Short mmCIF file of C-alpha atoms in Angstrom, two decimals:
data_model
loop_
_atom_site.label_atom_id
_atom_site.label_comp_id
_atom_site.label_asym_id
_atom_site.label_seq_id
_atom_site.Cartn_x
_atom_site.Cartn_y
_atom_site.Cartn_z
CA MET A 1 24.97 -4.73 -21.34
CA SER A 2 25.02 -5.34 -25.10
CA GLU A 3 21.98 -6.25 -27.18
CA ARG A 4 23.38 -9.79 -27.46
CA SER A 5 23.59 -10.11 -23.64
CA TYR A 6 19.92 -9.15 -23.26
CA ARG A 7 18.92 -11.74 -25.84
CA ALA A 8 21.17 -14.39 -24.29
CA LEU A 9 19.69 -13.79 -20.85
CA SER A 10 16.18 -14.08 -22.27
CA LEU A 11 17.10 -17.32 -24.00
CA VAL A 12 18.58 -18.72 -20.79
CA ALA A 13 15.34 -17.76 -18.97
CA VAL A 14 13.19 -19.56 -21.55
CA VAL A 15 15.40 -22.68 -21.38
CA ALA A 16 15.37 -22.59 -17.56
CA VAL A 17 11.57 -22.37 -17.48
CA ALA A 18 11.36 -25.29 -19.93
CA VAL A 19 13.69 -27.37 -17.75
CA GLY A 20 11.69 -26.41 -14.63
CA PHE A 21 8.47 -27.37 -16.40
CA GLY A 22 10.00 -30.72 -17.35
CA PHE A 23 10.97 -31.48 -13.74
CA ALA A 24 7.53 -30.40 -12.53
CA MET A 25 5.78 -32.68 -15.00
CA ALA A 26 8.15 -35.57 -14.20
CA ALA A 27 7.35 -35.36 -10.46
CA PRO A 28 4.87 -38.03 -9.37
CA PRO A 29 1.28 -37.04 -8.40
CA GLU A 30 0.97 -36.10 -4.74
CA ARG A 31 -0.67 -38.76 -2.55
CA ILE A 32 -3.75 -36.68 -1.59
CA GLN A 33 -3.85 -33.71 -3.98
CA GLY A 34 -2.86 -35.65 -7.10
CA GLU A 35 -1.71 -33.55 -10.07
CA PHE A 36 -3.05 -30.32 -8.51
CA ALA A 37 -0.01 -30.23 -6.22
CA LYS A 38 2.15 -29.37 -9.24
CA ILE A 39 0.74 -25.85 -9.24
CA MET A 40 3.09 -25.44 -6.26
CA PHE A 41 6.04 -25.38 -8.71
CA VAL A 42 4.76 -22.06 -10.07
CA HIS A 43 2.96 -20.73 -6.98
CA VAL A 44 5.81 -20.97 -4.46
CA PRO A 45 8.61 -19.55 -6.69
CA SER A 46 6.27 -16.70 -7.74
CA ALA A 47 5.62 -15.77 -4.11
CA TRP A 48 9.32 -15.94 -3.21
CA LEU A 49 10.32 -13.90 -6.25
CA ALA A 50 7.72 -11.30 -5.30
CA PHE A 51 9.41 -11.01 -1.88
CA LEU A 52 12.80 -10.67 -3.57
CA ALA A 53 11.46 -8.08 -6.02
CA PHE A 54 9.95 -5.94 -3.27
CA GLY A 55 13.16 -6.27 -1.27
CA VAL A 56 15.08 -4.93 -4.28
CA THR A 57 12.55 -2.08 -4.54
CA MET A 58 13.21 -1.18 -0.91
CA ILE A 59 16.99 -1.36 -1.32
CA GLY A 60 16.85 0.59 -4.61
CA GLY A 61 14.80 3.31 -2.93
CA ALA A 62 17.08 3.48 0.11
CA VAL A 63 20.23 3.70 -2.05
CA TRP A 64 18.60 6.40 -4.21
CA LEU A 65 17.87 8.44 -1.07
CA MET A 66 21.56 8.20 -0.13
CA LYS A 67 23.21 8.61 -3.57
CA LYS A 68 20.53 10.26 -5.76
CA THR A 69 21.72 8.21 -8.77
CA PRO A 70 18.89 7.66 -11.32
CA ILE A 71 19.84 4.00 -11.88
CA TRP A 72 18.67 3.08 -8.37
CA ASP A 73 15.28 4.66 -8.94
CA ARG A 74 14.96 2.70 -12.18
CA VAL A 75 15.94 -0.51 -10.40
CA ALA A 76 13.39 0.14 -7.61
CA ALA A 77 10.57 0.94 -10.03
CA SER A 78 11.33 -1.96 -12.37
CA SER A 79 11.53 -4.41 -9.50
CA ALA A 80 8.17 -3.21 -8.12
CA GLU A 81 6.55 -3.83 -11.51
CA VAL A 82 8.04 -7.31 -11.75
CA GLY A 83 7.07 -7.95 -8.12
CA VAL A 84 3.45 -7.00 -8.80
CA PHE A 85 3.47 -9.45 -11.73
CA PHE A 86 4.81 -12.28 -9.55
CA THR A 87 2.37 -11.45 -6.73
CA ALA A 88 -0.53 -11.59 -9.18
CA LEU A 89 0.79 -14.92 -10.47
CA ALA A 90 1.08 -16.29 -6.91
CA LEU A 91 -2.47 -15.17 -6.08
CA LEU A 92 -3.90 -16.54 -9.30
CA THR A 93 -2.18 -19.94 -9.06
CA GLY A 94 -3.16 -20.11 -5.36
CA MET A 95 -6.79 -19.56 -6.27
CA ILE A 96 -6.67 -22.12 -9.11
CA TRP A 97 -5.17 -24.65 -6.68
CA GLY A 98 -7.58 -23.67 -3.89
CA TYR A 99 -10.77 -24.51 -5.77
CA PRO A 100 -10.21 -28.26 -6.19
CA VAL A 101 -8.27 -28.72 -2.93
CA TRP A 102 -9.97 -26.34 -0.46
CA GLY A 103 -13.30 -26.17 -2.29
CA THR A 104 -13.10 -22.41 -2.82
CA PHE A 105 -11.12 -19.93 -4.90
CA TRP A 106 -10.88 -17.48 -2.02
CA ASP A 107 -10.95 -18.02 1.73
CA TRP A 108 -11.65 -14.82 3.64
CA SER A 109 -10.34 -16.18 6.91
CA ASP A 110 -6.95 -17.16 5.48
CA ALA A 111 -4.26 -14.81 6.73
CA ARG A 112 -1.75 -15.62 3.96
CA MET A 113 -4.23 -14.94 1.14
CA MET A 114 -5.51 -11.75 2.70
CA SER A 115 -2.08 -10.35 3.53
CA THR A 116 -0.79 -11.20 0.02
CA ALA A 117 -3.76 -9.41 -1.56
CA ILE A 118 -3.07 -6.37 0.64
CA MET A 119 0.59 -6.44 -0.42
CA PHE A 120 -0.48 -6.60 -4.06
CA PHE A 121 -2.67 -3.50 -3.73
CA VAL A 122 -0.03 -1.59 -1.74
CA TYR A 123 2.43 -2.05 -4.63
CA VAL A 124 -0.25 -1.24 -7.22
CA GLY A 125 -0.56 2.03 -5.26
CA TYR A 126 3.23 2.43 -5.46
CA LEU A 127 3.11 2.11 -9.26
CA ALA A 128 0.12 4.48 -9.45
CA LEU A 129 2.05 7.03 -7.38
CA ARG A 130 4.99 6.85 -9.80
CA ARG A 131 2.74 7.47 -12.78
CA SER A 132 1.22 10.51 -11.06
CA ILE A 133 4.46 12.46 -10.57
CA PRO A 134 5.99 14.01 -13.70
CA ASP A 135 9.12 15.47 -12.06
CA PRO A 136 11.82 12.71 -11.94
CA GLU A 137 13.42 13.78 -8.66
CA THR A 138 10.13 14.20 -6.77
CA ARG A 139 8.95 10.90 -8.20
CA ALA A 140 12.13 9.12 -7.12
CA ARG A 141 12.08 10.60 -3.61
CA ARG A 142 8.44 9.95 -2.82
CA SER A 143 8.38 6.48 -4.31
CA ALA A 144 11.61 5.60 -2.47
CA ILE A 145 9.93 6.49 0.81
CA LEU A 146 6.76 4.58 -0.09
CA GLY A 147 8.87 1.62 -1.27
CA ILE A 148 10.56 1.46 2.13
CA ILE A 149 7.24 1.77 4.02
CA ALA A 150 5.52 -0.77 1.77
CA PHE A 151 8.21 -3.39 2.45
CA VAL A 152 6.73 -3.79 5.96
CA GLN A 153 4.13 -5.95 4.19
CA VAL A 154 6.68 -8.59 3.18
CA PRO A 155 7.55 -9.96 6.66
CA ILE A 156 3.83 -9.74 7.56
CA VAL A 157 2.94 -11.94 4.57
CA TYR A 158 5.83 -14.31 5.29
CA LEU A 159 5.01 -14.65 8.99
CA SER A 160 1.22 -14.73 8.51
CA VAL A 161 1.18 -18.56 8.47
CA THR A 162 3.11 -18.66 11.75
CA LEU A 163 1.25 -15.84 13.54
CA PHE A 164 -2.23 -16.99 12.50
CA ARG A 165 -3.16 -20.65 12.30
CA THR A 166 -5.52 -20.48 9.33
CA LEU A 167 -6.09 -22.60 6.22
CA HIS A 168 -2.77 -22.01 4.40
CA GLN A 169 -0.08 -24.50 5.33
CA GLY A 170 2.83 -23.32 7.45
CA ALA A 171 6.48 -22.96 6.41
CA THR A 172 7.58 -26.19 4.76
CA VAL A 173 10.80 -25.82 2.81
CA VAL A 174 12.80 -23.63 5.20
CA ARG A 175 12.20 -25.93 8.17
CA ALA A 176 15.12 -28.14 9.26
CA ASP A 177 12.82 -31.18 9.20
CA ALA A 178 11.25 -30.15 5.87
CA PRO A 179 8.22 -32.45 5.46
CA ILE A 180 8.55 -32.62 1.69
CA ASP A 181 9.59 -35.50 -0.53
CA PRO A 182 13.11 -35.00 -2.04
CA VAL A 183 11.69 -35.42 -5.58
CA PHE A 184 9.27 -32.53 -5.00
CA LEU A 185 11.92 -30.47 -3.26
CA ARG A 186 14.34 -30.89 -6.18
CA ALA A 187 11.70 -29.89 -8.74
CA LEU A 188 10.72 -26.92 -6.57
CA MET A 189 14.31 -25.72 -6.24
CA ILE A 190 14.92 -26.06 -9.99
CA ASN A 191 11.79 -24.01 -10.66
CA LEU A 192 12.88 -21.46 -8.08
CA GLY A 193 16.18 -21.13 -9.96
CA ALA A 194 14.34 -20.82 -13.28
CA PHE A 195 12.02 -18.13 -11.92
CA THR A 196 15.01 -16.25 -10.51
CA ILE A 197 16.55 -16.18 -14.00
CA VAL A 198 13.18 -14.98 -15.38
CA TYR A 199 13.22 -12.22 -12.76
CA ALA A 200 16.75 -11.23 -13.80
CA ALA A 201 15.71 -11.16 -17.48
CA PHE A 202 12.59 -9.10 -16.76
CA MET A 203 14.67 -6.70 -14.68
CA ALA A 204 17.36 -6.31 -17.34
CA TRP A 205 14.80 -5.46 -20.02
CA ARG A 206 12.68 -3.24 -17.76
CA VAL A 207 15.63 -1.23 -16.41
CA ARG A 208 16.84 -0.75 -19.97
CA LEU A 209 13.37 0.41 -21.02
CA ALA A 210 13.25 2.80 -18.03
CA ARG A 211 16.61 4.28 -19.07
CA LEU A 212 15.37 4.76 -22.63
CA GLU A 213 12.17 6.37 -21.32
CA ASP A 214 14.24 8.77 -19.21
CA GLU A 215 16.43 9.65 -22.20
CA LEU A 216 13.37 10.25 -24.37
CA GLU A 217 11.84 12.41 -21.66
CA GLU A 218 15.03 14.49 -21.47
CA THR A 219 15.24 14.83 -25.25
CA GLU A 220 11.63 15.98 -25.49
CA ALA A 221 12.13 18.42 -22.62
CA VAL A 222 15.11 20.00 -24.42
CA ALA A 223 13.27 20.10 -27.77
CA ASP A 224 10.24 21.80 -26.18
CA PHE A 225 12.36 24.43 -24.47
CA ASP A 226 12.49 27.70 -26.50
CA ILE A 227 15.32 30.00 -25.51
CA ALA A 228 13.86 33.37 -24.42
CA GLY A 229 10.44 32.15 -25.47
CA SER A 230 9.12 31.53 -28.98
CA GLY A 231 8.05 35.22 -29.39
CA ILE A 232 11.66 36.34 -29.94
CA THR A 233 13.53 35.51 -33.16
CA ALA A 234 17.26 35.20 -33.30
CA PRO A 235 19.05 38.30 -34.75
CA ASN A 236 20.22 38.10 -38.38
CA LEU A 237 24.02 38.17 -38.23
CA GLY A 238 24.45 37.93 -41.99
CA GLU A 239 24.95 41.08 -44.06
CA VAL A 240 25.00 44.34 -42.12
CA PRO A 241 24.00 47.42 -44.25
CA GLY A 242 26.94 49.67 -44.97
CA ASP A 243 29.45 47.05 -43.89
CA VAL A 244 32.40 46.78 -46.27
CA MET B 1 2.69 31.65 14.15
CA LYS B 2 5.83 31.83 16.24
CA ALA B 3 8.44 29.13 15.85
CA GLY B 4 8.15 27.51 19.30
CA GLY B 5 9.07 24.03 20.50
CA PHE B 6 7.99 20.86 18.76
CA TRP B 7 4.76 20.37 20.70
CA GLN B 8 3.90 24.06 20.53
CA GLN B 9 4.26 23.91 16.73
CA ALA B 10 2.14 20.74 16.54
CA LYS B 11 -0.54 22.40 18.70
CA GLU B 12 -0.57 25.50 16.50
CA ILE B 13 -0.88 23.42 13.31
CA ALA B 14 -3.75 21.43 14.86
CA ARG B 15 -5.44 24.65 15.96
CA LYS B 16 -5.03 26.16 12.49
CA ASP B 17 -6.44 23.05 10.81
CA LEU B 18 -9.41 22.95 13.17
CA LEU B 19 -10.06 26.62 12.51
CA VAL B 20 -9.96 26.12 8.73
CA GLU B 21 -12.20 23.06 9.02
CA GLY B 22 -14.57 24.99 11.30
CA ARG B 23 -14.92 27.68 8.64
CA ALA B 24 -15.24 25.32 5.67
CA GLY B 25 -17.22 22.57 7.42
CA GLU B 26 -16.06 20.02 4.88
CA ALA B 27 -16.06 17.06 7.28
CA LEU B 28 -19.02 18.21 9.39
CA TYR B 29 -21.48 19.22 6.70
CA ILE B 30 -20.45 17.00 3.79
CA THR B 31 -18.62 13.81 4.79
CA ILE B 32 -20.56 12.99 7.97
CA PRO B 33 -24.01 13.16 6.29
CA PHE B 34 -22.54 11.24 3.34
CA GLY B 35 -21.45 8.45 5.71
CA ALA B 36 -24.92 8.37 7.31
CA VAL B 37 -26.51 8.06 3.85
CA ALA B 38 -24.16 5.15 3.07
CA LEU B 39 -25.39 3.36 6.21
CA MET B 40 -28.94 3.80 4.90
CA LEU B 41 -28.11 2.53 1.42
CA ILE B 42 -26.51 -0.75 2.51
CA PRO B 43 -29.75 -2.38 3.83
CA LEU B 44 -31.40 -1.52 0.52
CA ALA B 45 -28.64 -3.39 -1.29
CA ILE B 46 -28.35 -6.48 0.92
CA GLY B 47 -32.02 -6.82 1.91
CA THR B 48 -34.08 -5.73 4.89
CA ASP B 49 -33.80 -8.95 6.86
CA ARG B 50 -33.72 -7.60 10.44
CA PRO B 51 -31.67 -10.41 12.11
CA LEU B 52 -29.15 -10.18 9.25
CA LEU B 53 -28.88 -6.40 9.59
CA ALA B 54 -28.44 -6.72 13.37
CA GLU B 55 -25.63 -9.21 12.70
CA VAL B 56 -23.80 -7.10 10.10
CA GLY B 57 -24.50 -3.68 11.70
CA PRO B 58 -21.21 -3.26 13.61
CA GLY B 59 -19.27 -4.45 10.54
CA MET B 60 -21.07 -1.96 8.33
CA PHE B 61 -20.30 0.78 10.84
CA LEU B 62 -16.60 -0.10 10.69
CA ALA B 63 -16.55 -0.32 6.88
CA VAL B 64 -18.30 3.04 6.50
CA ALA B 65 -16.11 4.60 9.22
CA LEU B 66 -13.02 3.42 7.33
CA LEU B 67 -14.06 4.24 3.77
CA PHE B 68 -15.70 7.58 4.50
CA GLY B 69 -13.25 8.32 7.28
CA MET B 70 -10.62 8.43 4.54
CA LEU B 71 -12.44 11.42 3.08
CA VAL B 72 -12.18 13.09 6.48
CA ALA B 73 -8.48 12.23 6.78
CA PHE B 74 -7.49 13.78 3.46
CA ARG B 75 -10.10 16.48 3.21
CA GLN B 76 -9.25 19.48 1.08
CA THR B 77 -8.92 21.68 4.18
CA ALA B 78 -5.98 19.52 5.32
CA ALA B 79 -4.04 20.18 2.10
CA ASP B 80 -1.69 23.15 2.12
CA THR B 81 -1.34 25.24 -0.99
CA PRO B 82 2.26 25.88 -2.22
CA PRO B 83 2.36 29.39 -0.65
CA GLN B 84 1.16 27.97 2.68
CA ARG B 85 3.83 25.28 2.56
CA GLU B 86 6.50 27.86 1.78
CA LEU B 87 5.32 30.09 4.61
CA LEU B 88 5.46 27.22 7.10
CA THR B 89 8.96 26.36 5.86
CA LEU B 90 10.12 29.98 6.20
CA LEU B 91 8.71 30.06 9.72
CA GLY B 92 10.94 27.10 10.55
CA THR B 93 8.09 24.69 11.23
CA ASP B 94 9.31 21.19 11.92
CA PRO B 95 7.74 18.84 9.30
CA ALA B 96 7.31 16.19 12.00
CA ALA B 97 5.38 18.69 14.15
CA LYS B 98 3.21 19.43 11.14
CA PHE B 99 2.55 15.69 10.77
CA VAL B 100 1.66 15.34 14.45
CA GLY B 101 -0.58 18.44 14.45
CA ARG B 102 -2.40 17.41 11.29
CA THR B 103 -2.89 13.88 12.61
CA ALA B 104 -4.31 15.25 15.88
CA THR B 105 -6.92 17.30 13.99
CA SER B 106 -7.87 14.36 11.78
CA THR B 107 -8.18 12.11 14.85
CA LEU B 108 -10.58 14.58 16.49
CA LEU B 109 -12.66 14.91 13.32
CA LEU B 110 -12.72 11.15 12.79
CA LEU B 111 -13.85 10.64 16.38
CA ALA B 112 -16.65 13.14 15.80
CA PHE B 113 -17.52 11.25 12.61
CA GLU B 114 -17.67 7.94 14.48
CA ILE B 115 -19.69 9.45 17.34
CA VAL B 116 -22.35 10.58 14.85
CA LEU B 117 -22.36 7.22 13.04
CA VAL B 118 -22.84 5.14 16.23
CA PRO B 119 -26.45 6.24 16.95
CA VAL B 120 -27.26 6.08 13.23
CA THR B 121 -26.02 2.46 13.16
CA ILE B 122 -27.95 1.56 16.32
CA LEU B 123 -31.16 3.10 14.98
CA LEU B 124 -30.93 1.60 11.49
CA TYR B 125 -29.44 -1.83 12.27
CA ASN B 126 -30.46 -2.47 15.90
CA PRO B 127 -27.38 -4.63 16.55
CA GLY B 128 -28.37 -5.52 20.13
CA ARG B 129 -26.28 -5.16 23.25
CA ILE B 130 -22.64 -6.21 22.89
CA PRO B 131 -21.15 -7.55 26.16
CA ASN B 132 -18.51 -5.23 27.70
CA TRP B 133 -19.31 -2.61 25.05
CA PRO B 134 -17.27 0.20 26.73
CA TRP B 135 -14.19 -1.45 25.20
CA LEU B 136 -15.55 -0.30 21.85
CA ILE B 137 -14.78 3.28 22.87
CA LEU B 138 -11.10 2.35 22.96
CA VAL B 139 -11.49 0.66 19.55
CA MET B 140 -13.06 3.82 18.14
CA VAL B 141 -10.16 5.92 19.42
CA LEU B 142 -7.55 3.51 18.01
CA LEU B 143 -9.41 3.29 14.68
CA ALA B 144 -9.67 7.07 14.42
CA GLY B 145 -6.02 7.54 15.38
CA GLY B 146 -4.77 4.84 13.01
CA LEU B 147 -6.79 6.10 10.09
CA ALA B 148 -5.71 9.69 10.78
CA LEU B 149 -2.06 8.57 10.85
CA VAL B 150 -2.27 6.55 7.62
CA GLY B 151 -4.33 9.29 5.94
CA THR B 152 -1.91 12.06 6.93
CA LEU B 153 1.07 10.01 5.80
CA ALA B 154 -0.55 9.21 2.45
CA GLY B 155 -1.58 12.87 2.16
CA SER B 156 2.10 13.85 2.57
CA VAL B 157 3.15 11.36 -0.14
CA THR B 158 0.58 12.77 -2.58
CA THR B 159 1.00 16.48 -1.74
CA GLY B 160 0.60 18.72 -4.76
CA LEU B 161 -0.32 15.95 -7.21
CA ARG B 162 -3.20 16.42 -9.61
CA THR B 163 -4.33 12.86 -8.90
CA ARG B 164 -4.27 13.36 -5.12
CA ASN B 165 -8.00 12.81 -4.60
CA THR B 166 -8.04 9.48 -6.40
CA LEU B 167 -4.57 8.23 -5.57
CA THR B 168 -4.70 8.75 -1.79
CA PRO B 169 -7.59 6.28 -1.21
CA LEU B 170 -5.71 3.66 -3.22
CA LEU B 171 -2.72 4.08 -0.90
CA VAL B 172 -4.76 4.31 2.31
CA ALA B 173 -7.27 1.47 1.78
CA PRO B 174 -4.84 -1.49 1.72
CA LEU B 175 -2.61 0.00 4.41
CA SER B 176 -5.56 0.47 6.77
CA MET B 177 -6.90 -3.08 6.43
CA PRO B 178 -5.23 -4.16 9.72
CA LEU B 179 -7.30 -1.43 11.42
CA LEU B 180 -10.52 -2.84 10.00
CA LEU B 181 -9.49 -6.40 10.80
CA GLY B 182 -8.50 -5.56 14.39
CA SER B 183 -11.65 -3.53 15.07
CA ALA B 184 -13.97 -6.16 13.58
CA GLN B 185 -12.27 -8.93 15.55
CA VAL B 186 -12.69 -6.97 18.81
CA VAL B 187 -16.45 -6.80 18.17
CA GLU B 188 -16.54 -10.54 17.43
CA ALA B 189 -14.43 -11.38 20.49
CA LEU B 190 -16.69 -9.27 22.72
CA ARG B 191 -19.76 -11.02 21.33
CA ARG B 192 -18.19 -14.41 22.06
CA GLU B 193 -16.89 -13.06 25.41
CA GLU B 194 -13.30 -13.95 24.50
CA SER B 195 -10.04 -12.04 25.07
CA ILE B 196 -9.68 -8.90 22.98
CA LEU B 197 -6.06 -8.31 23.94
CA PRO B 198 -4.43 -9.65 20.71
CA TRP B 199 -6.62 -7.40 18.55
CA ILE B 200 -6.16 -4.34 20.75
CA THR B 201 -2.42 -5.02 20.57
CA LEU B 202 -2.64 -5.19 16.76
CA LEU B 203 -4.45 -1.83 16.63
CA ALA B 204 -2.05 -0.17 19.07
CA THR B 205 1.02 -1.57 17.25
CA MET B 206 -0.31 -0.35 13.93
CA ASN B 207 -0.85 3.13 15.38
CA LEU B 208 2.62 3.20 16.88
CA ALA B 209 4.34 1.90 13.73
CA VAL B 210 2.66 4.43 11.41
CA ALA B 211 3.33 7.25 13.90
CA VAL B 212 7.05 6.41 13.92
CA ILE B 213 7.16 6.10 10.11
CA GLY B 214 5.26 9.38 9.72
CA VAL B 215 7.60 11.30 12.02
CA VAL B 216 10.76 9.81 10.48
CA THR B 217 9.68 10.42 6.86
CA ALA B 218 8.15 13.85 7.46
CA ARG B 219 11.26 15.83 6.49
CA PRO B 220 12.19 14.00 3.25
CA LEU B 221 8.55 14.14 2.14
CA GLU B 222 8.40 17.84 2.96
CA GLU B 223 11.56 18.43 0.91
CA SER B 224 10.08 16.60 -2.09
CA SER B 225 7.01 18.86 -2.07
CA ARG B 226 9.02 22.06 -2.57
#
């Protein structure tokens, strides 16, 4: 991708978010929750994008294990970082919404909140593991395995509202008889599209940065490597005494 | 150690780990007293209200068993040095057998840890009689097994890293939350005389899932530590 493509993608992401924000603000207040319901337009896409990001991390790790191509490790790592960002955003917006609507920022008995928080910390651990391993191949292999194991969290978080009947509402949008007003659904889908473009932009920049980091690492490794050790100087092949 | 069958190798690894632990006494003389001290510190922090302590006692036992049990699961005596790893590889030891053997040792040590903590909890917190309490023995076994499995798996992921001691708890703590949740809910269900089957199923499923993952990933993780 050229420099112009990166900038164009970023611009499209900014425009998409602005459009999404416009649709969210234009939606009428919800009958019971009022304006607070509009947090949903950030909360739900963030949670879905986190699932997508962690799915990409798992796929990236699995493909790296099969092909051993560095790009897949970069994709997996970048997606995990972006996924952690979206998970944090989903948790934060959920808590902001929860206080006026549920009366509390955090509900300990809520399966969705608890499982999402666990998922967040599992992927924070994934990123911490990556930072702890200097060797690129060992780092890629171990984090690929952890990325595959960690993905188990995603269906648990998704199904938590079905398996446990706690405070968080059940699946709404994916149901055939979706109990959501078409105006809200449209705004939600537009924001989901906008967040997906933001994810793509974040990924493009982060993968590029990861490639540059790898190149820098390689350059520094070569520069630091003294042939035969620094105690030996190269022979002088200039003038040889007695040579005519 | 002779390269025998899978179970023979697992048994030998477990025996070796127990022997090393027996000599070093890391879990027995350090972590177990540390856990007992933690149980003493909590009432000082939350207040000495006896009914409250009786109420939270089993929960405190589970929290201490989980947090300090992690120290048992990835004790220094369970970490192979590079020459030890190379020797085991040259002997043709199956990495999965190593995982199973190491998990077995950790399970035994964690059970011992829990057995010591139970009377300490009863004496300090006086939680009262829980109906059908023998079921808690099964919970202790499943908790010890699950924590040993998660700890051994995380130990394999962090083998040879300088940050192993700090990184492993970060990996283990969130992954072992279902164990804490299941165990705590069994205690609550027994108190309310309700069915404990869903929570026992959760604990057993967690154990089974991590065991399968541990066995399947043992070889690639072993290869990455060379």
